[in-house]
PDB file of C-alpha atoms in Angstrom:
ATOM      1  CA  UNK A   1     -60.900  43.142  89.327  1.00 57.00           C
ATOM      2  CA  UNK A   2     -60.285  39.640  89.707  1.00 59.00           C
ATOM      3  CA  UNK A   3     -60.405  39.031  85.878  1.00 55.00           C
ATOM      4  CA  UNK A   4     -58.137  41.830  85.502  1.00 57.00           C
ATOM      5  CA  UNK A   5     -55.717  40.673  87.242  1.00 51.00           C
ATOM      6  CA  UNK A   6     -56.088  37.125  85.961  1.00 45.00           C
ATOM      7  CA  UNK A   7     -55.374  38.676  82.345  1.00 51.00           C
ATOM      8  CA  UNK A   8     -52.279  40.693  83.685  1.00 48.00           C
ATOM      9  CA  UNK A   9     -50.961  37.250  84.928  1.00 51.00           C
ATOM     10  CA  UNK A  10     -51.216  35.632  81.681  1.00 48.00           C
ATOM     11  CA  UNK A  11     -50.067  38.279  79.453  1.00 46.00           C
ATOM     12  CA  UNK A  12     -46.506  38.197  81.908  1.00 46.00           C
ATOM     13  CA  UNK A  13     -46.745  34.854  81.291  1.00 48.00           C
ATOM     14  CA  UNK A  14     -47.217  34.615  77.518  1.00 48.00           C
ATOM     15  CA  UNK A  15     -44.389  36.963  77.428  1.00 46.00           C
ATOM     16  CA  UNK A  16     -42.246  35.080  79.932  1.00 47.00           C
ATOM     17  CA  UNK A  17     -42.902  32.137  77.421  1.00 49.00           C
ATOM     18  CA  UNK A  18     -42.143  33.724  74.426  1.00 48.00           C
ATOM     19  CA  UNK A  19     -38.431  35.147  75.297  1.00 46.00           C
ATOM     20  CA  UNK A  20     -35.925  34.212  72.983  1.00 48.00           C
ATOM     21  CA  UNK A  21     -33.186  32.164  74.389  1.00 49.00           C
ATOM     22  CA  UNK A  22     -29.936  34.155  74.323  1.00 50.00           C
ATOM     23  CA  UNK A  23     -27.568  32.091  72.410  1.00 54.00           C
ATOM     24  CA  UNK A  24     -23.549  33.376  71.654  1.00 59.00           C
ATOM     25  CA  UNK A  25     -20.820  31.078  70.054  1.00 58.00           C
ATOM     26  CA  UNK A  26     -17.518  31.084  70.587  1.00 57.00           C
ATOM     27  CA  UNK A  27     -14.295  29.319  68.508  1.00 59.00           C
ATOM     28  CA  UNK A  28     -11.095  29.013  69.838  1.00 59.00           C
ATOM     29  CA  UNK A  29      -7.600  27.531  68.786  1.00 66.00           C
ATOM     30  CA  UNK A  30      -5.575  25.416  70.960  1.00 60.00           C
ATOM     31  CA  UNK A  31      -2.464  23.857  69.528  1.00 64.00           C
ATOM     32  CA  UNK A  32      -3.553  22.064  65.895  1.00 63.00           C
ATOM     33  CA  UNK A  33      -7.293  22.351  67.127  1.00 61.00           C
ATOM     34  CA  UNK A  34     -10.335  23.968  66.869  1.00 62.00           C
ATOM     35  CA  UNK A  35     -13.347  23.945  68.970  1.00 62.00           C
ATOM     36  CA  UNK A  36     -16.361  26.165  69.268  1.00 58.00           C
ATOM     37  CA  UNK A  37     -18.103  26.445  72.722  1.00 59.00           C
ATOM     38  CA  UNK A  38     -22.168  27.366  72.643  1.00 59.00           C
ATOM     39  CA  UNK A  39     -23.733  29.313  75.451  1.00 59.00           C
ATOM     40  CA  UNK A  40     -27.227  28.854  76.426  1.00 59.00           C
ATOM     41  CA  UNK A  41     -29.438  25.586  77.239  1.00 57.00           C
ATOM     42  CA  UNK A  42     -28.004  22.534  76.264  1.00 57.00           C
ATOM     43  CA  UNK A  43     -32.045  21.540  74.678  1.00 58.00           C
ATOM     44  CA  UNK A  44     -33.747  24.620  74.044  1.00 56.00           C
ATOM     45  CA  UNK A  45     -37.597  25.100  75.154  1.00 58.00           C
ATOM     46  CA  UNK A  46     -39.742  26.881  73.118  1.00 55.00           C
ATOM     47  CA  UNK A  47     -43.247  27.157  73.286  1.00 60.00           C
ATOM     48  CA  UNK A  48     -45.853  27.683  70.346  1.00 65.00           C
ATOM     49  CA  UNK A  49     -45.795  29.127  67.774  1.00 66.00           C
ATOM     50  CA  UNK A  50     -42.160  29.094  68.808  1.00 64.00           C
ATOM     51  CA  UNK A  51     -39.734  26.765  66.990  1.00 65.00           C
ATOM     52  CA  UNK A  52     -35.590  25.780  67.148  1.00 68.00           C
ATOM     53  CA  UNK A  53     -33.192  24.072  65.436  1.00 75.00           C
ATOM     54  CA  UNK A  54     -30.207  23.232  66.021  1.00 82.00           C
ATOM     55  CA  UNK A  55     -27.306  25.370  63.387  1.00 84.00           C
ATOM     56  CA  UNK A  56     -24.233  23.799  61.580  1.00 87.00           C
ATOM     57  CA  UNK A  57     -21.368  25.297  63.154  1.00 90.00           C
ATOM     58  CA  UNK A  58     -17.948  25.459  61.035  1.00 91.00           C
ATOM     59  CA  UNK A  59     -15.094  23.820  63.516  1.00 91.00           C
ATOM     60  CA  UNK A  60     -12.656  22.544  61.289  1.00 93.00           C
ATOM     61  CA  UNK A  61     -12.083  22.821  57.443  1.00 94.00           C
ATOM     62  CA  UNK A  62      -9.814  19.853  56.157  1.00 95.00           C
ATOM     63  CA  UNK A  63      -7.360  20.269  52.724  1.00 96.00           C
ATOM     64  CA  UNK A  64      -8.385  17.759  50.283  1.00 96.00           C
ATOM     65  CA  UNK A  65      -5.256  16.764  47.961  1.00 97.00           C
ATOM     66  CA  UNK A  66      -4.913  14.202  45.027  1.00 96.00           C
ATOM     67  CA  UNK A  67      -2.173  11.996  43.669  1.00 96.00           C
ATOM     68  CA  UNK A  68      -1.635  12.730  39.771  1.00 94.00           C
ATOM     69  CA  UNK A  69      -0.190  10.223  37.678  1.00 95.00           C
ATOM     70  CA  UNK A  70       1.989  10.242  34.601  1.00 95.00           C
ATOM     71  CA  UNK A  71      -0.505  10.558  31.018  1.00 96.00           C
ATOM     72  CA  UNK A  72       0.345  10.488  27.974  1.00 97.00           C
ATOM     73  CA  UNK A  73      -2.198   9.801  25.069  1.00 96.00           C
ATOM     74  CA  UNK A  74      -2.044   9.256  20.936  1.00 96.00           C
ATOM     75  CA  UNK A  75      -5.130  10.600  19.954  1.00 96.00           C
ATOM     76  CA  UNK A  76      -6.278   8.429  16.958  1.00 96.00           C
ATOM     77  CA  UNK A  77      -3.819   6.309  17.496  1.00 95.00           C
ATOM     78  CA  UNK A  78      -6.689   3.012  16.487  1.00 95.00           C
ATOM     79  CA  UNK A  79      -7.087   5.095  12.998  1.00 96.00           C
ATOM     80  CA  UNK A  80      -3.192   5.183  11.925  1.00 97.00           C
ATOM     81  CA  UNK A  81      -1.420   3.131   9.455  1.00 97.00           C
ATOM     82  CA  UNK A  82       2.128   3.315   7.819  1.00 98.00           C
ATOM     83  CA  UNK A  83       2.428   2.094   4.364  1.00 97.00           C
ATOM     84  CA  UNK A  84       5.865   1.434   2.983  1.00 96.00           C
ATOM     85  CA  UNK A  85       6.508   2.571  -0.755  1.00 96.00           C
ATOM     86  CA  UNK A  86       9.846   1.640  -2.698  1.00 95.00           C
ATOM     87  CA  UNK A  87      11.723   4.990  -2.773  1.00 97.00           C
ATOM     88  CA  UNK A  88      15.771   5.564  -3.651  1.00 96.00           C
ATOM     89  CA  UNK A  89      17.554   3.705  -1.425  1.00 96.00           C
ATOM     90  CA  UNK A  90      20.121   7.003  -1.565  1.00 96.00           C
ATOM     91  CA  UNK A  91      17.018   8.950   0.082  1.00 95.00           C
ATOM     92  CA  UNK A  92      16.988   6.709   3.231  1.00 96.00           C
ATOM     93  CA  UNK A  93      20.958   6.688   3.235  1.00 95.00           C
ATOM     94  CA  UNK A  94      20.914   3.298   2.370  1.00 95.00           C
ATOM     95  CA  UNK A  95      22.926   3.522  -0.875  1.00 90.00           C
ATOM     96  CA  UNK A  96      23.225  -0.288  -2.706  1.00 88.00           C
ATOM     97  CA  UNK A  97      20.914  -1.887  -0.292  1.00 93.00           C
ATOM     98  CA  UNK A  98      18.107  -2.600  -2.800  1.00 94.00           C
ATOM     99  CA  UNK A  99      15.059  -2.105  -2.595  1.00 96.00           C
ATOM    100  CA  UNK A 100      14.437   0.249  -0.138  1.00 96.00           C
ATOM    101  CA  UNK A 101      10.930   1.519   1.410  1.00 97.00           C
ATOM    102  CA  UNK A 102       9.693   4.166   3.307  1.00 98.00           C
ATOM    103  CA  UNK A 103       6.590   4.984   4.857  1.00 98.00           C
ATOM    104  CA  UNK A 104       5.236   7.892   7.621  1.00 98.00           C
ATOM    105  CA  UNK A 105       2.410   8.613   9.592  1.00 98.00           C
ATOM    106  CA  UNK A 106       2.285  11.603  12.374  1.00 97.00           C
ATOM    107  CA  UNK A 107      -0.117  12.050  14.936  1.00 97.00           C
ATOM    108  CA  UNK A 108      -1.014  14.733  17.754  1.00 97.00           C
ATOM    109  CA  UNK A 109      -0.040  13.407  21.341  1.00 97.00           C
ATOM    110  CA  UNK A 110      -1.015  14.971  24.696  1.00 97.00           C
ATOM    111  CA  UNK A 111       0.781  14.350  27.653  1.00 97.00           C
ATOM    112  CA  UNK A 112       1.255  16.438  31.779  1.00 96.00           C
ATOM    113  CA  UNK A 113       4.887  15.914  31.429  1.00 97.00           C
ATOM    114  CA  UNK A 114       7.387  15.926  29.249  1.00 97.00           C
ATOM    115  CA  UNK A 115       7.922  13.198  27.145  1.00 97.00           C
ATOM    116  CA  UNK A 116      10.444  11.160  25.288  1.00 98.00           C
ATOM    117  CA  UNK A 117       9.011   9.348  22.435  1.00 98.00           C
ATOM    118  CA  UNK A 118      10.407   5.705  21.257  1.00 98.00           C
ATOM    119  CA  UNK A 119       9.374   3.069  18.713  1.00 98.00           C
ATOM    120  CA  UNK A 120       9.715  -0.359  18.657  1.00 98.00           C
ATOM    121  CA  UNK A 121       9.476  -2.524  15.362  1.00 98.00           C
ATOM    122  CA  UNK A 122       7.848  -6.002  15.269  1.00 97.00           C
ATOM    123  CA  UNK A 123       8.189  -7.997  12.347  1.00 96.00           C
ATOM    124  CA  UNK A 124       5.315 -10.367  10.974  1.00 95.00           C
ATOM    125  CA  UNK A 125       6.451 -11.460   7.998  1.00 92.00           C
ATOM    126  CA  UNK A 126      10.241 -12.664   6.315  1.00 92.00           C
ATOM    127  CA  UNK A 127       9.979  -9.602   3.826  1.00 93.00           C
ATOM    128  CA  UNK A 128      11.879  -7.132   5.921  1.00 93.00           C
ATOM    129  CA  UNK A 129      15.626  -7.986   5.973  1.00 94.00           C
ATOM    130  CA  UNK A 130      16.414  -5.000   8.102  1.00 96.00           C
ATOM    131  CA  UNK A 131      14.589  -1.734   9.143  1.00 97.00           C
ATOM    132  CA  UNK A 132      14.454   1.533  11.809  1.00 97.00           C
ATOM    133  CA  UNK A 133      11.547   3.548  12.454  1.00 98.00           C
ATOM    134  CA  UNK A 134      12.559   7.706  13.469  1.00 97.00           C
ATOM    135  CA  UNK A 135      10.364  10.618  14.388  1.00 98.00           C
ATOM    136  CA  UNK A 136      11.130  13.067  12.036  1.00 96.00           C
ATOM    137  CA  UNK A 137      10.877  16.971  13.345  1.00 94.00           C
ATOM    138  CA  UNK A 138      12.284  15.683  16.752  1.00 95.00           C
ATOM    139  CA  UNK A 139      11.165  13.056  19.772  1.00 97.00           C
ATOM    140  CA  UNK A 140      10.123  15.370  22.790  1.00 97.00           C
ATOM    141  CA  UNK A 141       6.618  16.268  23.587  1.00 97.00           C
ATOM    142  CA  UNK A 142       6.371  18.969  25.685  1.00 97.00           C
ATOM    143  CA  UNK A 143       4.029  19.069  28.775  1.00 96.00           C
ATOM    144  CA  UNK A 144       0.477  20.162  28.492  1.00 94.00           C
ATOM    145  CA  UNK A 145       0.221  20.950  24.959  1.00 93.00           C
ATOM    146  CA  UNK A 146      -0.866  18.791  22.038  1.00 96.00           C
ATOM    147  CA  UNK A 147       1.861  18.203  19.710  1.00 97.00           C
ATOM    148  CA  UNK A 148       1.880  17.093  16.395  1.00 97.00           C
ATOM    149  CA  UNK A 149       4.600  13.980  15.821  1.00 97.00           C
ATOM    150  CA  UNK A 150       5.740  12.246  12.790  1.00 98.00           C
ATOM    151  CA  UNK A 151       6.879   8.802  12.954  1.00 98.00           C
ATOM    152  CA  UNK A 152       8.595   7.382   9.345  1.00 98.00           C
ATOM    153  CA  UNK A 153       9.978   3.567   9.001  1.00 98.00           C
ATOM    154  CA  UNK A 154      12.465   2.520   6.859  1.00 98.00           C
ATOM    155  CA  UNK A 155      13.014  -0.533   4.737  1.00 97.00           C
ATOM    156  CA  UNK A 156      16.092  -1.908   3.090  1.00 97.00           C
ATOM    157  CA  UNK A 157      17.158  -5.035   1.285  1.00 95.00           C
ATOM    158  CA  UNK A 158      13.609  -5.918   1.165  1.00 94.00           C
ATOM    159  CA  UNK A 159      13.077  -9.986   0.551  1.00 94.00           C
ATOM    160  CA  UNK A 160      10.578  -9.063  -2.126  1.00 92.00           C
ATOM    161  CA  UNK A 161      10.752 -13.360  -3.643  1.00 91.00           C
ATOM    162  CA  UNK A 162       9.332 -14.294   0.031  1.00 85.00           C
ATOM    163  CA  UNK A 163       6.089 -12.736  -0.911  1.00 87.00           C
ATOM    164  CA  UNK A 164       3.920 -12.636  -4.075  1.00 89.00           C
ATOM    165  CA  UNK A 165       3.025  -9.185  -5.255  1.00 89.00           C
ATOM    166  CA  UNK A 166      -0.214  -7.689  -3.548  1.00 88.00           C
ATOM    167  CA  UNK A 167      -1.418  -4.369  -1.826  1.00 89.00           C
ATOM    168  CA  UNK A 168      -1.594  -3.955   1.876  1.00 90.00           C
ATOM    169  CA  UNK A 169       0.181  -6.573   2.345  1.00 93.00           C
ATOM    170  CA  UNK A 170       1.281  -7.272   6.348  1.00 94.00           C
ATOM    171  CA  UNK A 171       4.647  -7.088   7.304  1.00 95.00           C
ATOM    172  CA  UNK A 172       5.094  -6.271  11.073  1.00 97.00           C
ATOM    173  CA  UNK A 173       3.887  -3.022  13.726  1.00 97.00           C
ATOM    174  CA  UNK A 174       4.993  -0.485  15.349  1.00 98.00           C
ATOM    175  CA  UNK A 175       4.879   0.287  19.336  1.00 97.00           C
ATOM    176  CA  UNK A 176       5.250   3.785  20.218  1.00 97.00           C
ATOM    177  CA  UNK A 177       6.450   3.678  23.425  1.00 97.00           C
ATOM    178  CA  UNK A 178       6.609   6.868  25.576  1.00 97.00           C
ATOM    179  CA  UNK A 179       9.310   7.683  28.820  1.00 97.00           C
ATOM    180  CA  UNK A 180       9.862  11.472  30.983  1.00 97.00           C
ATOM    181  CA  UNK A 181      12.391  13.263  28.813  1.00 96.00           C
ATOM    182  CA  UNK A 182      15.068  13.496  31.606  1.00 91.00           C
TER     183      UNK A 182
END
């Protein structure tokens, strides 16, 4: 009898043991805050083959926002070269200014705004009396698409005694330079 009731007392103890702690979460909002309240024991006892651990609990979820600059980009733009050829100085509208050149290149440009395209003309050599540079087909790249641009430069009343006659010979650059269309 004895070691029955020895047995009885440890089976109601096993089981008192081995009762799962009875936990229950609660959020709540109180002005720009959040907060989440757990009932039960603040450390948990469990005995073997029992185990806890303690559960992330969502109080709070934060925007996450980024500052986008302005970008614009020439794609190739290393690769491209204008060479000036003698054309008709008529075809330039540069009637009785001989000799007149001409040269174009075009190139696809990507940009997340709208863009106004320039050029800027540097001369490197006295062969060039005067000169403009133009985007034919228009200036305005439009946002978020890649557009194709062609950008000529013309030449008149070239000082062609400066220089003696060659190929590829260096006479100045081009900056494209790039502002919003506004």
């Amino acid at each position: 009898m004895i070691k029955r009731t020895l047995i009885a007392i440890a089976v109601v103890a096993l089981l008192a043991t081995s009762a799962q702690a009875a936990l229950s979460e609660h959020y709540f909002d109180f002005g720009d805050h959040r907060g989440v309240k757990v009932d039960g024991k603040d450390t948990p006892t469990f005995r073997w083959p029992y185990s806890w651990s303690y559960q992330a609990l969502t109080i709070c979820n934060i925007p996450i926002v980024m500052d986008v600059g302005m970008y614009v980009k020439v794609i190739d733009c290393d690769k491209k070269k204008i060479t000036l050829v003698q054309v008709n100085c008529d075809d330039i509208g540069k009637g009785g200014k001989y000799p007149c050149y001409k040269g174009c290149t075009d190139f696809n440009v990507i940009a997340n705004f709208e863009v106004k395209m320039g050029a800027s003309l540097h001369k490197t050599s006295d062969l060039i009396k005067d000169w403009s540079a133009e985007y034919e087909g228009g200036d305005v790249v439009p946002a978020a698409t890649t557009t194709n641009i062609k950008l000529c430069v013309k030449a008149w009343e070239a000082q062609l005694d400066k220089h003696p006659a060659g190929e590829n010979v260096s006479v100045g650059n081009v900056d494209i330079t790039v502002k919003p269309n506004i």
